[in-house]
Amino acid sequence: MSNTNDNQNRSNAHIDEAQRATWREWIGLGALTLAVFMLSTDMTVLFLATPSIAADLEPSSTQMLWIIHVGELLAVGFALTMGRLGDNIGRRRLLVIGVTVYGAASFIATISTEPWMLIATRALLGVAAATVMPSTMSLLRNMFFNPKQFSVAIAINLSAFSAGMALGPPMGGLLLDYFGWGAVFLINVPIAIVLLVISPLLPEYRNKDSKRLDFISVLLSSFALITLIFGLQEMANAGFNMLYAGSVVIGIGVGVLFIRRQLKAEDPLLDLSMFRIRKFNFSLIALMIILLVTTGADMLFAQHLQAVVGLTPTEAGLLLIIPALLSMAGTLISPVLTRWIRPAYAMVAGLLTASAGALFIMLTVHDAGALLLIIGASLLAFGVGPAMTITGEQLISSVPQERAGSASAMSDVSSGFGSVVSIAFIGSLGMLVYRWVLMNSIPAGVPAEIADSAMENVGSAVAVSERFPEMLQAIQSSFTIALQTVYGITAIGLIVLMVTIVWKFRFIGKEK
């Protein structure tokens, strides 16, 4: 019996060694990580560039909103289609096409002379971006067959998001100071060229059993996601409006039609059988919940640093590098944690740390300076890292290899939906609390126009209220209470998710 066990162990060790990645896969991982980094920096630097774009191209307020949001809107809207297209034509081929289009569109954006031209190139960038994440995540499944190495690869790939978020603002500020707003797009061109040079090292994979894409399903899925996200996104920017609410309703209705078509299709665009896999369902829901309870809070946190603490935009941006770097560290530590404890418990440990950070901000925000607030935000970011990484790993590994592209696309849809809903509802709830508290604390003698302005936007409210110290104090106190409320919701959401994992999903990472 002992000899049999020894032989089995040696056989398993030999198989494990045969599955280990070579230098080719690790260099390929570097290329995929560079692609993710390019996307994440592109998202952060655009916000810094908007004042320069507005001054140069003079877009209307509606055109400015489209410049900012159209890329993200189409990236989410076409994610499902691109995930499945990669399975059909080849994941590496789709990535090469997407990166080529992304680089070309970035160059055209730098020479845009009219708002419509920049909107069109931003739309093209969004469609190209929809090819990148499904391709990168699903290619990792073909490159790293060893489970431990796959965990490390996922962590490194996802850490590029945190790195991009951390380095995007200072890099964007430097480019804007010395080269103008076009440079924030032009920087993508050499990155795209490097990716194309390295791309031959990536493996190719396509599902030979896949049939041609169902064009009607493509239209239904894209239209449903775009109208749904558009409605939620615009309500977050402009408040409730029947047009935007109607867009949400139409999106839901078309989504129902899409699902009914997938149930009848012989080779559906979205294989609904994936949703019978518990790990897949859990990973999607957990990812959406994490972003749902954190994105809106992060948005208000950045405003608080400037409007209440009194930091300049540059100072706030530099300080926010710290939690972004801690998020990257939390992502990279995930493979180490899962070697010692079950992945579900590693997620719980991370969520416990994250909820402690949210509670710390909630309890100290009234009297805390910038340093204490950044400590709380760093705890939150560090704790979320393992949870995001493990859900991503479990999501991709839980489905058959031929569905990895679609699974990765669903991850993009889930995370995009969670972020937009968070800004639309958690962010809006914070502003409702701010307005309600301020309405009951406006000092006597404050001009009506200043009071009305303070109700609309905390940034402009602080600027116009500098001549009225009592009004300024009321504004800052009201926004502090709003931030306290939002981080209380964040802490509760993370704790509920943590308890749910312990109670119902301890199997995560255990079942095959």
Tab-separated table of N, CA, C and O in Angstrom, residues 202-318:
chain	number	residue	atom	x	y	z
A	202	LEU	N	1.564	34.536	-27.245
A	202	LEU	CA	0.321	34.102	-26.627
A	202	LEU	C	-0.240	32.886	-27.360
A	202	LEU	O	-0.143	32.799	-28.584
A	203	PRO	N	-0.860	31.965	-26.640
A	203	PRO	CA	-1.473	30.807	-27.308
A	203	PRO	C	-2.772	31.218	-27.987
A	203	PRO	O	-3.376	32.229	-27.637
A	204	GLU	N	-3.177	30.457	-28.966
A	204	GLU	CA	-4.462	30.691	-29.612
A	204	GLU	C	-5.450	29.638	-29.139
A	204	GLU	O	-5.075	28.491	-28.864
A	205	TYR	N	-6.690	30.052	-29.000
A	205	TYR	CA	-7.749	29.103	-28.645
A	205	TYR	C	-9.035	29.553	-29.310
A	205	TYR	O	-9.391	30.733	-29.281
A	206	ARG	N	-9.710	28.601	-29.923
A	206	ARG	CA	-11.060	28.847	-30.416
A	206	ARG	C	-11.865	27.573	-30.254
A	206	ARG	O	-11.331	26.468	-30.305
A	207	ASN	N	-13.141	27.748	-30.007
A	207	ASN	CA	-14.048	26.614	-29.843
A	207	ASN	C	-14.511	26.152	-31.215
A	207	ASN	O	-15.307	26.821	-31.884
A	208	LYS	N	-13.989	25.013	-31.664
A	208	LYS	CA	-14.281	24.534	-33.024
A	208	LYS	C	-15.736	24.119	-33.200
A	208	LYS	O	-16.219	24.014	-34.330
A	209	ASP	N	-16.431	23.895	-32.076
A	209	ASP	CA	-17.833	23.468	-32.168
A	209	ASP	C	-18.802	24.654	-32.233
A	209	ASP	O	-20.004	24.454	-32.407
A	210	SER	N	-18.270	25.873	-32.064
A	210	SER	CA	-19.152	27.047	-32.068
A	210	SER	C	-19.684	27.318	-33.467
A	210	SER	O	-18.977	27.176	-34.459
A	211	LYS	N	-20.943	27.728	-33.500
A	211	LYS	CA	-21.557	28.108	-34.763
A	211	LYS	C	-21.455	29.622	-34.938
A	211	LYS	O	-20.930	30.322	-34.085
A	212	ARG	N	-21.963	30.098	-36.050
A	212	ARG	CA	-21.920	31.532	-36.303
A	212	ARG	C	-22.720	32.280	-35.250
A	212	ARG	O	-23.718	31.794	-34.732
A	213	LEU	N	-22.255	33.513	-34.949
A	213	LEU	CA	-22.954	34.324	-33.963
A	213	LEU	C	-24.373	34.626	-34.428
A	213	LEU	O	-24.611	34.908	-35.607
A	214	ASP	N	-25.296	34.556	-33.485
A	214	ASP	CA	-26.683	34.919	-33.752
A	214	ASP	C	-26.788	36.442	-33.715
A	214	ASP	O	-26.698	37.056	-32.647
A	215	PHE	N	-26.960	37.050	-34.886
A	215	PHE	CA	-26.934	38.510	-34.975
A	215	PHE	C	-28.062	39.143	-34.162
A	215	PHE	O	-27.877	40.210	-33.561
A	216	ILE	N	-29.213	38.504	-34.129
A	216	ILE	CA	-30.329	39.057	-33.345
A	216	ILE	C	-29.988	39.056	-31.855
A	216	ILE	O	-30.272	40.018	-31.127
A	217	SER	N	-29.349	37.980	-31.376
A	217	SER	CA	-28.924	37.926	-29.968
A	217	SER	C	-27.902	39.004	-29.656
A	217	SER	O	-27.910	39.606	-28.576
A	218	VAL	N	-26.987	39.235	-30.614
A	218	VAL	CA	-25.996	40.298	-30.431
A	218	VAL	C	-26.691	41.648	-30.269
A	218	VAL	O	-26.372	42.427	-29.358
A	219	LEU	N	-27.677	41.934	-31.146
A	219	LEU	CA	-28.403	43.201	-31.056
A	219	LEU	C	-29.172	43.317	-29.742
A	219	LEU	O	-29.157	44.367	-29.091
A	220	LEU	N	-29.856	42.234	-29.363
A	220	LEU	CA	-30.653	42.271	-28.127
A	220	LEU	C	-29.773	42.487	-26.906
A	220	LEU	O	-30.100	43.311	-26.033
A	221	SER	N	-28.662	41.740	-26.812
A	221	SER	CA	-27.803	41.854	-25.626
A	221	SER	C	-27.172	43.236	-25.543
A	221	SER	O	-27.151	43.865	-24.479
A	222	SER	N	-26.645	43.728	-26.672
A	222	SER	CA	-25.988	45.033	-26.666
A	222	SER	C	-26.980	46.146	-26.363
A	222	SER	O	-26.704	47.041	-25.553
A	223	PHE	N	-28.164	46.086	-26.999
A	223	PHE	CA	-29.159	47.127	-26.781
A	223	PHE	C	-29.659	47.115	-25.333
A	223	PHE	O	-29.826	48.176	-24.714
A	224	ALA	N	-29.872	45.920	-24.778
A	224	ALA	CA	-30.350	45.815	-23.398
A	224	ALA	C	-29.343	46.405	-22.418
A	224	ALA	O	-29.696	47.202	-21.532
A	225	LEU	N	-28.067	46.033	-22.569
A	225	LEU	CA	-27.044	46.511	-21.641
A	225	LEU	C	-26.809	48.011	-21.802
A	225	LEU	O	-26.686	48.740	-20.802
A	226	ILE	N	-26.764	48.485	-23.043
A	226	ILE	CA	-26.483	49.907	-23.273
A	226	ILE	C	-27.611	50.782	-22.732
A	226	ILE	O	-27.360	51.787	-22.058
A	227	THR	N	-28.868	50.427	-23.005
A	227	THR	CA	-29.983	51.255	-22.519
A	227	THR	C	-30.103	51.200	-20.998
A	227	THR	O	-30.402	52.206	-20.356
A	228	LEU	N	-29.846	50.019	-20.415
A	228	LEU	CA	-29.925	49.883	-18.958
A	228	LEU	C	-28.840	50.716	-18.284
A	228	LEU	O	-29.121	51.507	-17.364
A	229	ILE	N	-27.584	50.545	-18.729
A	229	ILE	CA	-26.477	51.280	-18.125
A	229	ILE	C	-26.617	52.777	-18.389
A	229	ILE	O	-26.359	53.607	-17.509
A	230	PHE	N	-27.063	53.135	-19.603
A	230	PHE	CA	-27.252	54.557	-19.922
A	230	PHE	C	-28.251	55.200	-18.971
A	230	PHE	O	-28.006	56.285	-18.422
A	231	GLY	N	-29.406	54.557	-18.780
A	231	GLY	CA	-30.421	55.129	-17.910
A	231	GLY	C	-29.931	55.316	-16.484
A	231	GLY	O	-30.122	56.367	-15.870
A	232	LEU	N	-29.273	54.290	-15.946
A	232	LEU	CA	-28.751	54.372	-14.576
A	232	LEU	C	-27.662	55.428	-14.463
A	232	LEU	O	-27.612	56.207	-13.505
A	233	GLN	N	-26.791	55.459	-15.464
A	233	GLN	CA	-25.671	56.396	-15.463
A	233	GLN	C	-26.149	57.839	-15.525
A	233	GLN	O	-25.662	58.705	-14.784
A	234	GLU	N	-27.103	58.115	-16.385
A	234	GLU	CA	-27.582	59.482	-16.529
A	234	GLU	C	-28.404	59.931	-15.322
A	234	GLU	O	-28.386	61.104	-14.957
A	235	MET	N	-29.133	59.006	-14.701
A	235	MET	CA	-29.849	59.370	-13.471
A	235	MET	C	-28.869	59.703	-12.363
A	235	MET	O	-29.136	60.544	-11.504
A	236	ALA	N	-27.694	59.041	-12.377
A	236	ALA	CA	-26.664	59.372	-11.394
A	236	ALA	C	-26.128	60.781	-11.625
A	236	ALA	O	-25.792	61.493	-10.674
A	237	ASN	N	-26.054	61.199	-12.893
A	237	ASN	CA	-25.515	62.526	-13.211
A	237	ASN	C	-26.542	63.637	-13.061
A	237	ASN	O	-26.217	64.725	-12.586
A	238	ALA	N	-27.789	63.371	-13.488
A	238	ALA	CA	-28.782	64.445	-13.588
A	238	ALA	C	-29.994	64.258	-12.678
A	238	ALA	O	-30.883	65.097	-12.680
A	239	GLY	N	-30.046	63.168	-11.923
A	239	GLY	CA	-31.208	62.914	-11.093
A	239	GLY	C	-32.291	62.168	-11.861
A	239	GLY	O	-32.156	61.881	-13.052
A	240	PHE	N	-33.388	61.868	-11.174
A	240	PHE	CA	-34.469	61.090	-11.787
A	240	PHE	C	-35.097	61.868	-12.934
A	240	PHE	O	-35.367	63.063	-12.847
A	241	ASN	N	-35.334	61.146	-14.019
A	241	ASN	CA	-35.926	61.727	-15.211
A	241	ASN	C	-36.697	60.621	-15.914
A	241	ASN	O	-36.222	59.490	-16.007
A	242	MET	N	-37.891	60.944	-16.430
A	242	MET	CA	-38.716	59.923	-17.059
A	242	MET	C	-38.028	59.292	-18.272
A	242	MET	O	-38.187	58.103	-18.549
A	243	LEU	N	-37.244	60.103	-19.002
A	243	LEU	CA	-36.520	59.577	-20.167
A	243	LEU	C	-35.515	58.512	-19.728
A	243	LEU	O	-35.445	57.423	-20.323
A	244	TYR	N	-34.749	58.807	-18.667
A	244	TYR	CA	-33.736	57.862	-18.207
A	244	TYR	C	-34.385	56.646	-17.538
A	244	TYR	O	-33.914	55.517	-17.697
A	245	ALA	N	-35.475	56.882	-16.801
A	245	ALA	CA	-36.189	55.757	-16.196
A	245	ALA	C	-36.769	54.855	-17.288
A	245	ALA	O	-36.740	53.618	-17.175
A	246	GLY	N	-37.277	55.476	-18.352
A	246	GLY	CA	-37.786	54.687	-19.475
A	246	GLY	C	-36.688	53.870	-20.126
A	246	GLY	O	-36.921	52.731	-20.571
A	247	SER	N	-35.481	54.434	-20.201
A	247	SER	CA	-34.345	53.706	-20.766
A	247	SER	C	-34.042	52.460	-19.936
A	247	SER	O	-33.758	51.391	-20.486
A	248	VAL	N	-34.125	52.592	-18.608
A	248	VAL	CA	-33.903	51.439	-17.722
A	248	VAL	C	-34.968	50.373	-17.953
A	248	VAL	O	-34.655	49.175	-18.068
A	249	VAL	N	-36.220	50.797	-18.045
A	249	VAL	CA	-37.326	49.847	-18.254
A	249	VAL	C	-37.170	49.131	-19.593
A	249	VAL	O	-37.347	47.906	-19.690
A	250	ILE	N	-36.827	49.882	-20.634
A	250	ILE	CA	-36.621	49.271	-21.956
A	250	ILE	C	-35.465	48.276	-21.905
A	250	ILE	O	-35.543	47.177	-22.471
A	251	GLY	N	-34.390	48.655	-21.218
A	251	GLY	CA	-33.248	47.756	-21.094
A	251	GLY	C	-33.627	46.448	-20.427
A	251	GLY	O	-33.215	45.361	-20.870
A	252	ILE	N	-34.407	46.526	-19.361
A	252	ILE	CA	-34.848	45.308	-18.660
A	252	ILE	C	-35.738	44.465	-19.574
A	252	ILE	O	-35.599	43.241	-19.652
A	253	GLY	N	-36.669	45.129	-20.279
A	253	GLY	CA	-37.575	44.402	-21.165
A	253	GLY	C	-36.843	43.693	-22.293
A	253	GLY	O	-37.110	42.518	-22.582
A	254	VAL	N	-35.891	44.388	-22.931
A	254	VAL	CA	-35.120	43.768	-24.004
A	254	VAL	C	-34.239	42.649	-23.438
A	254	VAL	O	-34.026	41.624	-24.098
A	255	GLY	N	-33.756	42.849	-22.210
A	255	GLY	CA	-32.967	41.794	-21.564
A	255	GLY	C	-33.767	40.516	-21.377
A	255	GLY	O	-33.240	39.404	-21.549
A	256	VAL	N	-35.047	40.656	-21.032
A	256	VAL	CA	-35.913	39.484	-20.890
A	256	VAL	C	-36.065	38.772	-22.237
A	256	VAL	O	-36.009	37.537	-22.317
A	257	LEU	N	-36.250	39.555	-23.309
A	257	LEU	CA	-36.344	38.963	-24.643
A	257	LEU	C	-35.056	38.228	-25.018
A	257	LEU	O	-35.095	37.150	-25.623
A	258	PHE	N	-33.916	38.819	-24.651
A	258	PHE	CA	-32.625	38.186	-24.924
A	258	PHE	C	-32.516	36.837	-24.216
A	258	PHE	O	-32.107	35.830	-24.816
A	259	ILE	N	-32.887	36.802	-22.937
A	259	ILE	CA	-32.801	35.553	-22.173
A	259	ILE	C	-33.726	34.489	-22.773
A	259	ILE	O	-33.347	33.314	-22.896
A	260	ARG	N	-34.935	34.881	-23.155
A	260	ARG	CA	-35.871	33.916	-23.761
A	260	ARG	C	-35.302	33.355	-25.057
A	260	ARG	O	-35.443	32.162	-25.337
A	261	ARG	N	-34.622	34.187	-25.823
A	261	ARG	CA	-34.031	33.699	-27.074
A	261	ARG	C	-32.881	32.729	-26.785
A	261	ARG	O	-32.713	31.732	-27.496
A	262	GLN	N	-32.113	33.017	-25.728
A	262	GLN	CA	-30.993	32.128	-25.399
A	262	GLN	C	-31.482	30.757	-24.943
A	262	GLN	O	-30.832	29.735	-25.206
A	263	LEU	N	-32.626	30.725	-24.277
A	263	LEU	CA	-33.177	29.449	-23.810
A	263	LEU	C	-33.587	28.555	-24.978
A	263	LEU	O	-33.560	27.329	-24.868
A	264	LYS	N	-33.951	29.179	-26.124
A	264	LYS	CA	-34.416	28.409	-27.270
A	264	LYS	C	-33.308	28.127	-28.283
A	264	LYS	O	-33.456	27.252	-29.131
A	265	ALA	N	-32.199	28.890	-28.197
A	265	ALA	CA	-31.146	28.787	-29.208
A	265	ALA	C	-30.357	27.495	-29.064
A	265	ALA	O	-30.101	27.021	-27.952
A	266	GLU	N	-29.963	26.925	-30.207
A	266	GLU	CA	-29.149	25.706	-30.199
A	266	GLU	C	-27.730	26.002	-29.721
A	266	GLU	O	-27.124	25.225	-28.980
A	267	ASP	N	-27.172	27.130	-30.147
A	267	ASP	CA	-25.838	27.547	-29.718
A	267	ASP	C	-25.939	29.003	-29.274
A	267	ASP	O	-25.643	29.924	-30.026
A	268	PRO	N	-26.382	29.259	-28.030
A	268	PRO	CA	-26.701	30.620	-27.588
A	268	PRO	C	-25.465	31.508	-27.465
A	268	PRO	O	-24.349	31.025	-27.260
A	269	LEU	N	-25.695	32.819	-27.586
A	269	LEU	CA	-24.628	33.784	-27.365
A	269	LEU	C	-24.146	33.710	-25.925
A	269	LEU	O	-22.938	33.777	-25.650
A	270	LEU	N	-25.076	33.572	-24.995
A	270	LEU	CA	-24.764	33.397	-23.582
A	270	LEU	C	-25.302	32.054	-23.134
A	270	LEU	O	-26.517	31.830	-23.133
A	271	ASP	N	-24.401	31.152	-22.780
A	271	ASP	CA	-24.798	29.816	-22.344
A	271	ASP	C	-25.346	29.905	-20.915
A	271	ASP	O	-24.593	30.025	-19.949
A	272	LEU	N	-26.668	29.852	-20.800
A	272	LEU	CA	-27.300	30.009	-19.483
A	272	LEU	C	-27.043	28.819	-18.569
A	272	LEU	O	-27.298	28.911	-17.364
A	273	SER	N	-26.533	27.716	-19.119
A	273	SER	CA	-26.205	26.569	-18.266
A	273	SER	C	-25.081	26.907	-17.289
A	273	SER	O	-24.923	26.249	-16.266
A	274	MET	N	-24.282	27.945	-17.593
A	274	MET	CA	-23.229	28.366	-16.664
A	274	MET	C	-23.817	28.784	-15.325
A	274	MET	O	-23.172	28.659	-14.284
A	275	PHE	N	-25.052	29.288	-15.363
A	275	PHE	CA	-25.668	29.784	-14.136
A	275	PHE	C	-26.166	28.644	-13.242
A	275	PHE	O	-26.681	28.898	-12.154
A	276	ARG	N	-26.007	27.398	-13.708
A	276	ARG	CA	-26.292	26.261	-12.826
A	276	ARG	C	-25.087	25.909	-11.954
A	276	ARG	O	-25.185	25.075	-11.066
A	277	ILE	N	-23.948	26.534	-12.232
A	277	ILE	CA	-22.717	26.271	-11.475
A	277	ILE	C	-22.677	27.213	-10.282
A	277	ILE	O	-22.646	28.446	-10.445
A	278	ARG	N	-22.679	26.664	-9.083
A	278	ARG	CA	-22.768	27.498	-7.882
A	278	ARG	C	-21.593	28.468	-7.759
A	278	ARG	O	-21.769	29.622	-7.383
A	279	LYS	N	-20.384	27.998	-8.061
A	279	LYS	CA	-19.224	28.874	-7.950
A	279	LYS	C	-19.317	30.054	-8.923
A	279	LYS	O	-18.925	31.169	-8.597
A	280	PHE	N	-19.818	29.792	-10.109
A	280	PHE	CA	-19.969	30.852	-11.107
A	280	PHE	C	-20.963	31.898	-10.614
A	280	PHE	O	-20.693	33.104	-10.644
A	281	ASN	N	-22.136	31.449	-10.159
A	281	ASN	CA	-23.155	32.377	-9.651
A	281	ASN	C	-22.644	33.184	-8.472
A	281	ASN	O	-22.826	34.408	-8.400
A	282	PHE	N	-22.014	32.495	-7.541
A	282	PHE	CA	-21.517	33.182	-6.356
A	282	PHE	C	-20.493	34.241	-6.730
A	282	PHE	O	-20.513	35.365	-6.212
A	283	SER	N	-19.577	33.894	-7.629
A	283	SER	CA	-18.512	34.827	-8.011
A	283	SER	C	-19.089	36.083	-8.654
A	283	SER	O	-18.653	37.204	-8.352
A	284	LEU	N	-20.069	35.920	-9.550
A	284	LEU	CA	-20.700	37.077	-10.184
A	284	LEU	C	-21.384	37.971	-9.149
A	284	LEU	O	-21.241	39.192	-9.162
A	285	ILE	N	-22.141	37.346	-8.258
A	285	ILE	CA	-22.886	38.119	-7.255
A	285	ILE	C	-21.933	38.823	-6.298
A	285	ILE	O	-22.111	40.008	-5.973
A	286	ALA	N	-20.896	38.104	-5.845
A	286	ALA	CA	-19.939	38.700	-4.906
A	286	ALA	C	-19.217	39.878	-5.544
A	286	ALA	O	-19.038	40.941	-4.911
A	287	LEU	N	-18.809	39.719	-6.796
A	287	LEU	CA	-18.117	40.800	-7.495
A	287	LEU	C	-19.012	42.029	-7.610
A	287	LEU	O	-18.575	43.163	-7.354
A	288	MET	N	-20.269	41.818	-7.964
A	288	MET	CA	-21.190	42.938	-8.123
A	288	MET	C	-21.447	43.628	-6.781
A	288	MET	O	-21.480	44.856	-6.697
A	289	ILE	N	-21.601	42.852	-5.712
A	289	ILE	CA	-21.879	43.432	-4.394
A	289	ILE	C	-20.704	44.271	-3.909
A	289	ILE	O	-20.879	45.375	-3.368
A	290	ILE	N	-19.488	43.758	-4.092
A	290	ILE	CA	-18.307	44.494	-3.642
A	290	ILE	C	-18.239	45.858	-4.321
A	290	ILE	O	-18.023	46.890	-3.672
A	291	LEU	N	-18.425	45.867	-5.639
A	291	LEU	CA	-18.370	47.141	-6.365
A	291	LEU	C	-19.585	48.011	-6.058
A	291	LEU	O	-19.489	49.237	-6.033
A	292	LEU	N	-20.718	47.385	-5.808
A	292	LEU	CA	-21.938	48.124	-5.487
A	292	LEU	C	-21.780	48.942	-4.210
A	292	LEU	O	-22.232	50.084	-4.131
A	293	VAL	N	-21.126	48.367	-3.199
A	293	VAL	CA	-21.037	49.061	-1.908
A	293	VAL	C	-19.779	49.907	-1.756
A	293	VAL	O	-19.634	50.611	-0.751
A	294	THR	N	-18.864	49.855	-2.736
A	294	THR	CA	-17.614	50.615	-2.595
A	294	THR	C	-17.448	51.744	-3.604
A	294	THR	O	-16.862	52.783	-3.270
A	295	THR	N	-17.944	51.597	-4.838
A	295	THR	CA	-17.655	52.586	-5.880
A	295	THR	C	-18.236	53.957	-5.549
A	295	THR	O	-17.543	54.980	-5.642
A	296	GLY	N	-19.506	54.001	-5.172
A	296	GLY	CA	-20.127	55.276	-4.822
A	296	GLY	C	-19.465	55.929	-3.622
A	296	GLY	O	-19.276	57.154	-3.582
A	297	ALA	N	-19.068	55.106	-2.637
A	297	ALA	CA	-18.381	55.631	-1.460
A	297	ALA	C	-17.035	56.231	-1.838
A	297	ALA	O	-16.644	57.294	-1.335
A	298	ASP	N	-16.307	55.558	-2.725
A	298	ASP	CA	-15.012	56.082	-3.169
A	298	ASP	C	-15.155	57.433	-3.852
A	298	ASP	O	-14.322	58.330	-3.680
A	299	MET	N	-16.211	57.588	-4.653
A	299	MET	CA	-16.447	58.847	-5.355
A	299	MET	C	-16.660	59.986	-4.351
A	299	MET	O	-16.073	61.070	-4.477
A	300	LEU	N	-17.491	59.755	-3.326
A	300	LEU	CA	-17.750	60.782	-2.318
A	300	LEU	C	-16.527	61.036	-1.447
A	300	LEU	O	-16.307	62.158	-0.990
A	301	PHE	N	-15.715	59.993	-1.228
A	301	PHE	CA	-14.511	60.130	-0.409
A	301	PHE	C	-13.542	61.128	-1.056
A	301	PHE	O	-12.959	61.981	-0.375
A	302	ALA	N	-13.364	61.012	-2.367
A	302	ALA	CA	-12.468	61.927	-3.074
A	302	ALA	C	-12.973	63.373	-2.968
A	302	ALA	O	-12.184	64.305	-2.811
A	303	GLN	N	-14.295	63.563	-3.045
A	303	GLN	CA	-14.857	64.906	-2.891
A	303	GLN	C	-14.650	65.434	-1.479
A	303	GLN	O	-14.369	66.614	-1.274
A	304	HIS	N	-14.774	64.550	-0.482
A	304	HIS	CA	-14.616	64.951	0.915
A	304	HIS	C	-13.203	65.474	1.184
A	304	HIS	O	-13.032	66.455	1.924
A	305	LEU	N	-12.214	64.807	0.617
A	305	LEU	CA	-10.832	65.245	0.830
A	305	LEU	C	-10.633	66.683	0.376
A	305	LEU	O	-9.860	67.437	0.989
A	306	GLN	N	-11.328	67.093	-0.678
A	306	GLN	CA	-11.156	68.452	-1.199
A	306	GLN	C	-12.116	69.440	-0.544
A	306	GLN	O	-11.704	70.514	-0.093
A	307	ALA	N	-13.405	69.091	-0.479
A	307	ALA	CA	-14.414	70.045	-0.014
A	307	ALA	C	-14.397	70.240	1.491
A	307	ALA	O	-14.701	71.335	1.986
A	308	VAL	N	-14.066	69.211	2.256
A	308	VAL	CA	-14.125	69.282	3.717
A	308	VAL	C	-12.732	69.352	4.342
A	308	VAL	O	-12.445	70.234	5.152
A	309	VAL	N	-11.846	68.433	3.943
A	309	VAL	CA	-10.495	68.433	4.513
A	309	VAL	C	-9.686	69.614	3.994
A	309	VAL	O	-8.810	70.130	4.681
A	310	GLY	N	-9.988	70.055	2.750
A	310	GLY	CA	-9.335	71.239	2.216
A	310	GLY	C	-8.116	70.978	1.358
A	310	GLY	O	-7.309	71.884	1.127
A	311	LEU	N	-7.965	69.761	0.853
A	311	LEU	CA	-6.827	69.445	0.005
A	311	LEU	C	-7.067	69.963	-1.417
A	311	LEU	O	-8.210	70.056	-1.869
A	312	THR	N	-5.988	70.268	-2.102
A	312	THR	CA	-6.088	70.603	-3.521
A	312	THR	C	-6.298	69.310	-4.310
A	312	THR	O	-6.017	68.216	-3.806
A	313	PRO	N	-6.777	69.408	-5.559
A	313	PRO	CA	-6.921	68.189	-6.365
A	313	PRO	C	-5.625	67.393	-6.494
A	313	PRO	O	-5.634	66.163	-6.454
A	314	THR	N	-4.497	68.107	-6.641
A	314	THR	CA	-3.205	67.411	-6.747
A	314	THR	C	-2.876	66.677	-5.461
A	314	THR	O	-2.443	65.512	-5.480
A	315	GLU	N	-3.074	67.328	-4.324
A	315	GLU	CA	-2.786	66.705	-3.033
A	315	GLU	C	-3.682	65.489	-2.809
A	315	GLU	O	-3.223	64.434	-2.343
A	316	ALA	N	-4.968	65.633	-3.146
A	316	ALA	CA	-5.891	64.505	-2.980
A	316	ALA	C	-5.494	63.347	-3.889
A	316	ALA	O	-5.504	62.182	-3.470
A	317	GLY	N	-5.125	63.662	-5.141
A	317	GLY	CA	-4.721	62.612	-6.076
A	317	GLY	C	-3.497	61.856	-5.599
A	317	GLY	O	-3.430	60.630	-5.698
A	318	LEU	N	-2.516	62.586	-5.081
A	318	LEU	CA	-1.296	61.933	-4.583
A	318	LEU	C	-1.594	61.056	-3.368
A	318	LEU	O	-1.053	59.952	-3.232
